[in-house]
Tab-separated table of C-alpha atoms in Angstrom:
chain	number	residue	atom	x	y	z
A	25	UNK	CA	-41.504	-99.867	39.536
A	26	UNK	CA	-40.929	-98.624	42.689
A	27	UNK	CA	-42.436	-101.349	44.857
A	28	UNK	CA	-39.121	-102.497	46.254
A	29	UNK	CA	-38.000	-100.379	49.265
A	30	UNK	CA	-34.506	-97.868	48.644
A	31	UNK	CA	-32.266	-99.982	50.627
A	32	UNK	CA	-32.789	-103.158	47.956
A	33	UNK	CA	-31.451	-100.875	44.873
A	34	UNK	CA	-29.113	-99.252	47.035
A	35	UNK	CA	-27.405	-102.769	47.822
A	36	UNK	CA	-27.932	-103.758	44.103
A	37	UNK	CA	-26.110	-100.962	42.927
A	38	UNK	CA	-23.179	-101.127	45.843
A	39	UNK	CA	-23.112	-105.011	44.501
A	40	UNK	CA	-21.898	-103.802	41.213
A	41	UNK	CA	-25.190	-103.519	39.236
A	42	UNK	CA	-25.136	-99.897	38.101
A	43	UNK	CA	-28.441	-99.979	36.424
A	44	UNK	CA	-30.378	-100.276	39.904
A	45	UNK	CA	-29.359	-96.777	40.447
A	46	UNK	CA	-31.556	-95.830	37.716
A	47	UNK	CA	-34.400	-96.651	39.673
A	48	UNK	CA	-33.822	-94.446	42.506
A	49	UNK	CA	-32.825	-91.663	39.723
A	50	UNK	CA	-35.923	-92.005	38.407
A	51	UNK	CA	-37.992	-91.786	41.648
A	52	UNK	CA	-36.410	-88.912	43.060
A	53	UNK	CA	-35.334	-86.910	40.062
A	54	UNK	CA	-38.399	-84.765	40.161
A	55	UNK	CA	-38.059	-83.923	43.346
A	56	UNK	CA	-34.668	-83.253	43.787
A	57	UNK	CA	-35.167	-81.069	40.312
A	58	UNK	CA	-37.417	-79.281	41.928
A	59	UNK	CA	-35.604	-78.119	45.160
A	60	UNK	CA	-32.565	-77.290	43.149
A	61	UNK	CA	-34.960	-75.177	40.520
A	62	UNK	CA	-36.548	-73.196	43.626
A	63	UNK	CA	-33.361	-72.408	44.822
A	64	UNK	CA	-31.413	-71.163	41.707
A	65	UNK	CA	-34.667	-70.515	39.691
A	66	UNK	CA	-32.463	-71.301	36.399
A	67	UNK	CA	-33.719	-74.669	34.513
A	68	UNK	CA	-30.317	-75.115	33.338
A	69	UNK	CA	-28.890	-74.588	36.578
A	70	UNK	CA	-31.041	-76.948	38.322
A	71	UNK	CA	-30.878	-79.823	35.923
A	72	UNK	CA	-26.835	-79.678	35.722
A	73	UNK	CA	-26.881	-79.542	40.166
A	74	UNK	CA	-29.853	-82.235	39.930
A	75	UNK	CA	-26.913	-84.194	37.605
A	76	UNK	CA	-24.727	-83.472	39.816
A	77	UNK	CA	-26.296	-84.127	43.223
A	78	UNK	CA	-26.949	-87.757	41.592
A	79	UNK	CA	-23.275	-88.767	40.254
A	80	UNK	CA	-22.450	-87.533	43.793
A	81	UNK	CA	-24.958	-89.495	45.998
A	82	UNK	CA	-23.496	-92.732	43.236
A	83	UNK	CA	-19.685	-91.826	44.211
A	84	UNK	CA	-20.976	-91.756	48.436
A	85	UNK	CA	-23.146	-94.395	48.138
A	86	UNK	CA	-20.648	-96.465	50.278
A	87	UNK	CA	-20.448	-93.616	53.052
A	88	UNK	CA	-24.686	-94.019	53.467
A	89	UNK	CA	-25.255	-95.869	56.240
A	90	UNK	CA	-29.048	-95.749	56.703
A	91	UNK	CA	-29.065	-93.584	59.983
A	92	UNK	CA	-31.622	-91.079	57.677
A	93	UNK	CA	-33.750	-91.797	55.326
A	94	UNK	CA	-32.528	-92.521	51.406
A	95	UNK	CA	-34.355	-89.549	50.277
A	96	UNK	CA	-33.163	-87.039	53.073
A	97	UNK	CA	-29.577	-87.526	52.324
A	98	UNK	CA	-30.224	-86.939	48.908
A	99	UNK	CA	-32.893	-83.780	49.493
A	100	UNK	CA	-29.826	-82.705	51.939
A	101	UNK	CA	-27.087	-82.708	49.493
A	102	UNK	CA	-29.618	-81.420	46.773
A	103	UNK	CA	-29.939	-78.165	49.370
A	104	UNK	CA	-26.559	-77.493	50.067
A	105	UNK	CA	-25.464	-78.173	46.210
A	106	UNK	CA	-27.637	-76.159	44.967
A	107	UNK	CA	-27.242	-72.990	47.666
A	108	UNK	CA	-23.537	-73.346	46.899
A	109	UNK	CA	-23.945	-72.668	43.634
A	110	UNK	CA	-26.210	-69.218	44.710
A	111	UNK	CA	-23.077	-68.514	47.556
A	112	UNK	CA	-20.338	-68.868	44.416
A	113	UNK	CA	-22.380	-66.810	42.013
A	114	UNK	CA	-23.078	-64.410	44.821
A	115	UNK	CA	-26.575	-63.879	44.111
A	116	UNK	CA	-28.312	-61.728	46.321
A	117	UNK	CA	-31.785	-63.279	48.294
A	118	UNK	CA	-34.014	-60.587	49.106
A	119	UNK	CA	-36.883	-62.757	50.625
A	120	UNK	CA	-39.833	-60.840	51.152
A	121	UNK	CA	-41.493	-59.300	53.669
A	122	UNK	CA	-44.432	-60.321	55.933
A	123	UNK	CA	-47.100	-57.978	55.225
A	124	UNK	CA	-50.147	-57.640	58.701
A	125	UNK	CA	-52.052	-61.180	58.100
A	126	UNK	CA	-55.934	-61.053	58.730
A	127	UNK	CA	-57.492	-64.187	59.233
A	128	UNK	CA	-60.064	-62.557	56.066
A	129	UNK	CA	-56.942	-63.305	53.590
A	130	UNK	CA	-57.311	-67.101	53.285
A	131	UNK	CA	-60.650	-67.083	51.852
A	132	UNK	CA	-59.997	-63.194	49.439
A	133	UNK	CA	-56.738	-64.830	48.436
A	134	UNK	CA	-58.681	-68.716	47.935
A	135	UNK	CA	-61.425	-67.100	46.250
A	136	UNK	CA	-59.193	-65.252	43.983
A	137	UNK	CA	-57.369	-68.006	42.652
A	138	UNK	CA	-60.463	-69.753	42.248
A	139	UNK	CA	-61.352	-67.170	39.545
A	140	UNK	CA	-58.308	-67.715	37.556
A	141	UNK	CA	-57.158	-70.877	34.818
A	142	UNK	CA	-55.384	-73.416	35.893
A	143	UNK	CA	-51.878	-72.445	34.272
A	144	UNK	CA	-52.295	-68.399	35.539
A	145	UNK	CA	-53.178	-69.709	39.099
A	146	UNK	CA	-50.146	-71.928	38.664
A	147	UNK	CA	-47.677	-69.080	37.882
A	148	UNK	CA	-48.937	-66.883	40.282
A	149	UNK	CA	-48.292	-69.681	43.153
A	150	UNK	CA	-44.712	-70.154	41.780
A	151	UNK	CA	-44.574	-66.376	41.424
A	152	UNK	CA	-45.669	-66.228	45.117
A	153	UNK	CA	-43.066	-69.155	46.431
A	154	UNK	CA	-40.138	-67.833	44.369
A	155	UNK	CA	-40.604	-64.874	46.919
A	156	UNK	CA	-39.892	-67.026	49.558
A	157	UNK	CA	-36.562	-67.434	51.033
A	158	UNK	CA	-34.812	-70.586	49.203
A	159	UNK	CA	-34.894	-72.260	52.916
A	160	UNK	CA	-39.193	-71.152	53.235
A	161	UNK	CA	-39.257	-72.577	49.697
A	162	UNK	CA	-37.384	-75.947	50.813
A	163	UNK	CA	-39.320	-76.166	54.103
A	164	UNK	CA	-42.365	-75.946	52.570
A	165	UNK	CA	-42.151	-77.742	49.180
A	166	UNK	CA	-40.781	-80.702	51.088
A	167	UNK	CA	-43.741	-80.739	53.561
A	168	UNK	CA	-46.725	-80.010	51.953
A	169	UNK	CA	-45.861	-81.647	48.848
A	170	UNK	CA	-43.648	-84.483	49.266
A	171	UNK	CA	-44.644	-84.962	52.954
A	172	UNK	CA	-41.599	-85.298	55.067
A	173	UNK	CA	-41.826	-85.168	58.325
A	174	UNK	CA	-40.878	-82.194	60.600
A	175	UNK	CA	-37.694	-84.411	61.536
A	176	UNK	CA	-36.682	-85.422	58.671
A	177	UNK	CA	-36.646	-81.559	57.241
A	178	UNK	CA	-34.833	-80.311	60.343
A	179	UNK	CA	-31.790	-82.943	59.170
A	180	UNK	CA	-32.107	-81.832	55.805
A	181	UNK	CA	-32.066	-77.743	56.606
A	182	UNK	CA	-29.783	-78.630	59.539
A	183	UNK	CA	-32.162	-76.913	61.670
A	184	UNK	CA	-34.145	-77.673	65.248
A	185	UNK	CA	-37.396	-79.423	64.713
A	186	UNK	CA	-39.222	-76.691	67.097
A	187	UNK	CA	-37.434	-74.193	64.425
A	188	UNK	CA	-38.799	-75.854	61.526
A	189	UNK	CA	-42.499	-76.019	62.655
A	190	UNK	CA	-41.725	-71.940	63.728
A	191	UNK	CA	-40.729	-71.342	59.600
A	192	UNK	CA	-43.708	-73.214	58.593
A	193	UNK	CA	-46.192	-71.294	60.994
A	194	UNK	CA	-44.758	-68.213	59.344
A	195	UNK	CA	-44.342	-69.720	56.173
A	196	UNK	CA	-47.854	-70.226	55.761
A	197	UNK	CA	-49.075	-66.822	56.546
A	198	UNK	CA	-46.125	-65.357	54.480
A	199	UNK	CA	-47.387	-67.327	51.350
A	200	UNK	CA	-50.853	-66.078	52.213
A	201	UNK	CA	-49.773	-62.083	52.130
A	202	UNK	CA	-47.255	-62.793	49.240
A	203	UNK	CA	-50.367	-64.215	47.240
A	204	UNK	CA	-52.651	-61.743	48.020
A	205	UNK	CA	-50.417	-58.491	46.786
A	206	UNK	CA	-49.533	-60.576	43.499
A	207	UNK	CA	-54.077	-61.919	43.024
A	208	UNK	CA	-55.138	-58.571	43.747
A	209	UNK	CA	-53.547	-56.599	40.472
A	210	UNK	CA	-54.195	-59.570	38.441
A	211	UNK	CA	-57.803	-59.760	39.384
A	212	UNK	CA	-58.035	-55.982	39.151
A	213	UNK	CA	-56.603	-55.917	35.763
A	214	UNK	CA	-59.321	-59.066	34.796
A	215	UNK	CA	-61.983	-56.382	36.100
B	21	UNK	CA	-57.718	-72.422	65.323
B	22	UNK	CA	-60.126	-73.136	63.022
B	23	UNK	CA	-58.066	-70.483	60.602
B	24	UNK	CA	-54.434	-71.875	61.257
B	25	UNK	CA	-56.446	-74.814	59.519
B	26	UNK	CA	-57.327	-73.108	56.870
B	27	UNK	CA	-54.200	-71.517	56.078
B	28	UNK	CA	-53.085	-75.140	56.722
B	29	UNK	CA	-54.867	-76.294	54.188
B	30	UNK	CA	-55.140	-74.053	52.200
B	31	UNK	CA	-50.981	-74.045	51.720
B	32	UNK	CA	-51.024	-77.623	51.613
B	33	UNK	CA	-53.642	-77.533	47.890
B	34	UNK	CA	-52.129	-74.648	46.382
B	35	UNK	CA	-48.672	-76.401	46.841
B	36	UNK	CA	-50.302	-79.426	45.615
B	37	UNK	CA	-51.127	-77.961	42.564
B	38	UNK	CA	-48.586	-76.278	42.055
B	39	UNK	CA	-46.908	-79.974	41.942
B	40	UNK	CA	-43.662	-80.550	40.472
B	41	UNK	CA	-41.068	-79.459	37.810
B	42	UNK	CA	-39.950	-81.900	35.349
B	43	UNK	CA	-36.563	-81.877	34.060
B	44	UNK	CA	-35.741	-83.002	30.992
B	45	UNK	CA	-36.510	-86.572	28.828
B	46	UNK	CA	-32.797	-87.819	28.798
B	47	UNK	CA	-32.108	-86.458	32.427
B	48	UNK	CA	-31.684	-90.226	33.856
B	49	UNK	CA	-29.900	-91.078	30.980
B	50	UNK	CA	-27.493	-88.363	31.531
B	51	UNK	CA	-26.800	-89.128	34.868
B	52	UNK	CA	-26.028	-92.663	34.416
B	53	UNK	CA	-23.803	-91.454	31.571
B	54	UNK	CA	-21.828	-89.484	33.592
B	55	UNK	CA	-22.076	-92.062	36.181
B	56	UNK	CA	-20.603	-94.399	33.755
B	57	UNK	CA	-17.798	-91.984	33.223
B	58	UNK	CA	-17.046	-91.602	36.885
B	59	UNK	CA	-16.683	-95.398	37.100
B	60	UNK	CA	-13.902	-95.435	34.437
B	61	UNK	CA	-12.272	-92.472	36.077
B	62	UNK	CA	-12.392	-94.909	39.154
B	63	UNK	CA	-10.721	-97.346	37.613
B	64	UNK	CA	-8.327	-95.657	35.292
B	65	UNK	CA	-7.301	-93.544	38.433
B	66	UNK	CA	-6.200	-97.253	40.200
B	67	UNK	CA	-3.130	-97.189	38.659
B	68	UNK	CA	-1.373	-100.453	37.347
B	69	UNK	CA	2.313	-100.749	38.298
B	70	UNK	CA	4.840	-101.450	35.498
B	71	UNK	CA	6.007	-104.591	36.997
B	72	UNK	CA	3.501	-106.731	39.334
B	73	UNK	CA	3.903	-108.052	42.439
B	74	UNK	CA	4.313	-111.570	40.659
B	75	UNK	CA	6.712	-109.908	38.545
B	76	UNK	CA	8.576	-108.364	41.697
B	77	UNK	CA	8.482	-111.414	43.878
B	78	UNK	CA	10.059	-113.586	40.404
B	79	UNK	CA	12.932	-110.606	40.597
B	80	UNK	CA	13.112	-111.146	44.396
B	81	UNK	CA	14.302	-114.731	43.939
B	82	UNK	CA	16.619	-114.426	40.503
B	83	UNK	CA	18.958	-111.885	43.017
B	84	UNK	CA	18.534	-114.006	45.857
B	85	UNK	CA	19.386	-117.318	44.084
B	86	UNK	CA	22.245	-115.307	42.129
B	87	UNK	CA	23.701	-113.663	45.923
B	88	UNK	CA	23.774	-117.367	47.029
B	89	UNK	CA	25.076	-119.306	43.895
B	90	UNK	CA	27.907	-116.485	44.314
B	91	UNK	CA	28.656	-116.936	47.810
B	92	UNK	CA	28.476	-120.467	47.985
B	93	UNK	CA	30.277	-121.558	44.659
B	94	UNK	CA	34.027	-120.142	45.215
B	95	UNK	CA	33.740	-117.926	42.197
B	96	UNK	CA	36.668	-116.102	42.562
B	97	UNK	CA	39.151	-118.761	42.742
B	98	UNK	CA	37.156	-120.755	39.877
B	99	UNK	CA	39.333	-121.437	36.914
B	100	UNK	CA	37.854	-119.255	34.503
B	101	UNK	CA	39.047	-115.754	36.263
B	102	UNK	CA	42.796	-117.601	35.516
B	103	UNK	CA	41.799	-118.176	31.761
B	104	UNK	CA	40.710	-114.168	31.558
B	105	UNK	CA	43.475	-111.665	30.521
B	106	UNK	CA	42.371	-108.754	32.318
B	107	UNK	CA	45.499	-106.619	31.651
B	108	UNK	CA	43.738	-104.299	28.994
B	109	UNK	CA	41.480	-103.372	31.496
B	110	UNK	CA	44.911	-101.333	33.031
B	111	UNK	CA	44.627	-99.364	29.642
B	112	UNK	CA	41.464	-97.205	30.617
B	113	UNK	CA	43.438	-96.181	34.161
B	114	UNK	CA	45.551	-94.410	31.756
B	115	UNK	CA	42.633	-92.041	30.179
B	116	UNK	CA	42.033	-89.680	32.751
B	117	UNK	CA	38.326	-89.703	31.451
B	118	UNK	CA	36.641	-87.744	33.960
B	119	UNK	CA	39.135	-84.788	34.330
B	120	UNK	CA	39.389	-84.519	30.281
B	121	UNK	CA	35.622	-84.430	30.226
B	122	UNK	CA	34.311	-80.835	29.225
B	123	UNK	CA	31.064	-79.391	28.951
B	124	UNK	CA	30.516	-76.558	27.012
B	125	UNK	CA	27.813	-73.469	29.511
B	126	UNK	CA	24.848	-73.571	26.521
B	127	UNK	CA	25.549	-77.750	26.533
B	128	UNK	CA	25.283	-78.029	30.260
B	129	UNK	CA	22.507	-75.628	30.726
B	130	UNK	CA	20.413	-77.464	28.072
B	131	UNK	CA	20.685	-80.877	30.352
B	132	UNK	CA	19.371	-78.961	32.782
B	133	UNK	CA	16.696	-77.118	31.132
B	134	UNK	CA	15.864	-80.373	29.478
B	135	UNK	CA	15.902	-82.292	32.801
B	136	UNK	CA	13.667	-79.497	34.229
B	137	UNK	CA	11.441	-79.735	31.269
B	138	UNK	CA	10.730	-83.223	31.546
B	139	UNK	CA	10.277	-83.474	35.403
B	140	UNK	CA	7.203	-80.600	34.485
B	141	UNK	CA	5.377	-82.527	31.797
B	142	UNK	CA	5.831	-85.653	34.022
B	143	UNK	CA	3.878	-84.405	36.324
B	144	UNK	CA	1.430	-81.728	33.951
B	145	UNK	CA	0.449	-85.083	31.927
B	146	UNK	CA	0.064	-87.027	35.483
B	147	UNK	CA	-2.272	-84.341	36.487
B	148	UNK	CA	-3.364	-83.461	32.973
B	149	UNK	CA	-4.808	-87.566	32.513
B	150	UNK	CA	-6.269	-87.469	36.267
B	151	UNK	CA	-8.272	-85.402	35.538
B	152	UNK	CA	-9.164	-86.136	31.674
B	153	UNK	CA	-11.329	-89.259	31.565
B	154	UNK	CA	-9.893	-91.200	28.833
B	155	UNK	CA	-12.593	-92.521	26.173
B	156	UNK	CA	-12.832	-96.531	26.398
C-alpha cells in the first residue's frame, strides 16, 4: 500500500484527488494516535486531536514545502495540538522524579518483567511512560519506536539536537527507576 | 558503556512491545468525512457575486452606448420633446410635498429600529452561514 514515497500522494491529493490522502491517513494514523494519547491520556481526546491534526495537515497541505520530512510536520503539529489542548484544560504535569540509578536496575527491572504476562508487562510499561513528562514520552516513543532520527525529533520538540540526545540519556534511566518502583509491588504482591 | 547499552536496549524492546495504540475502525473514514466537509466550506465560503463579471462588463457597454447615442443624437432638440406637453409636470411644484410630510416619533423610531434590525441579522446570518457548513 504504502510502496509509493509521501511526496507522490501528497501531489495526488494537492492535484485534486482527495482519496490519496487516505493513504497517508492510514499510514500515520497510529502513530500520530499515539503521541496525541500519551499526551492527553484520554482515548477520546486523542482520537478527536488525531482528527483534527489530519483535516489540518489536508487544509496546509499547500503551505508543505518538503524542507522536513512528511511525517515530522505531521508528528509536529500532532505535539503542539495535542499539548494545547492540556495548556486550555489546564491540566497539571507532575512528571516524576529520577530516583539514584544503579547500573544493577536494568537486569532486576528486565528480569521482573520477564516474570509477568504479556498484557500486565504491557500496562506496567504504559503505567511507567505515562509518568514521563508528555515531551520524555514524545522523545522517546518517536525514537525507539518509530525511529526518527535525533534531528528530525529536535524539529518536531523544537529543541537542540545535543538537547534531545541529553532527554534521552535521562530518559532512559528515568524509565528504568520509574519501572522498577511500579515491578517491585507487583512482583511482591505475585510472591 | 557496556550498561548505557543495556539500558539502550533494553528501552528500545520494552518500547517495542509496548507498540502502538489503535484508534478506532472508522477513524480514516472520519477524517476524510470531515475533510470532505472542509472542502465544501472551501467552496461555499468563495462567494458568487449576484451579477458576474460578464454580466457587469454587458452593463458597462448598455450605459456607455446609451451616454453616446445621447450625446451624439441631438436629443433635446429632437421633435418628440415638442410633441410632449410637459405643463402638468408644473402641478407637483405646487404640493409642497416634502415640508407637508410628517412622521409620527413611534413611526420614525420603528424605521430606525427596523433599519438597525436588519443591518444585525445581515451580518449574524453572514457570520451565522460562515461558519455553518451547509449540507449538499
Amino acid at each position: 500500500m504504502n510502496a509509493k514515497p509521501d511526496e507522490y500522494y501528497i501531489n495526488e491529493t494537492l492535484n485534486g484527488n482527495v482519496n490519496a490522502y487516505a493513504f497517508l491517513v492510514e499510514k500515520y494514523k497510529h502513530m500520530v494516535f499515539t503521541l496525541s494519547l500519551r499526551i492527553v491520556k484520554n482515548r477520546e481526546e486523542a482520537e478527536e486531536i488525531s482528527q483534527d491534526v489530519f483535516v489540518k495537515t489536508y487544509t496546509n497541505l499547500k503551505s508543505f514545502k518538503g524542507d522536513s520530512k512528511f511525517s515530522t510536520w505531521i508528528y509536529k503539529i500532532a505535539y503542539y495540538a495535542s499539548l494545547d489542548v492540556l495548556k486550555k484544560q489546564k491540566r497539571t504535569i507532575y512528571p516524576e522524579n529520577i530516583d539514584i540509578f544503579n547500573e544493577s536496575d536494568v537486569e532486576s527491572v528486565s528480569h521482573g518483567l520477564n516474570f509477568l504476562e504479556l498484557q500486565d508487562r504491557k500496562k506496567i510499561i504504559n503505567t511507567a511512560l505515562l509518568k514521563l513528562s508528555e515531551e520524555e514520552r514524545t522523545i522517546v516513543t518517536l525514537f525507539y519506536y518509530e525511529e526518527v532520527s535525533v534531528k528530525e525529533i529536535s524539529k518536531i520538540v523544537n529543541l537542540s539536537a545535543d538537547n534531545v540526545k541529553i532527554k534521552l540519556y535521562r530518559v532512559r534511566k528515568k524509565l528504568v527507576s520509574i519501572l522498577k518502583n511500579v515491578i517491585e509491588p507487583n512482583t511482591i504482591n505475585l510472591l | 558503556m557496556k550498561t548505557e547499552n543495556n539500558i539502550e536496549g533494553f528501552t528500545k524492546s520494552i518500547i517495542k512491545e509496548v507498540g502502538l495504540e489503535t484508534p478506532s475502525t472508522d477513524f480514516v473514514s472520519n477524517v476524510m468525512k470531515a475533510i470532505d466537509v472542509e472542502n465544501k466550506k472551501v467552496v461555499y465560503l468563495n462567494y458568487q457575486p449576484l451579477i458576474s463579471n460578464f454580466g457587469w462588463f454587458v452593463i458597462t457597454l448598455l450605459l456607455m452606448g446609451m451616454s453616446i447615442f445621447i450625446s451624439l443624437s441631438n436629443f433635446q432638440s429632437s421633435e418628440i420633446f415638442l410633441i410632449l406637453d410637459s405643463s402638468y409636470l408644473n402641478k407637483f411644484n405646487e404640493i409642497d410635498f416634502i415640508n407637508n410630510l410628517k412622521f409620527s416619533t413611534t413611526f420614525t423610531f420603528s424605521v430606525l429600529l427596523f433599519a438597525v434590525l436588519v443591518v444585525f441579522q445581515l451580518f449574524a446570518i453572514k457570520h451565522f452561514y460562515a461558519k455553518k457548513v451547509l449540507p449538499n
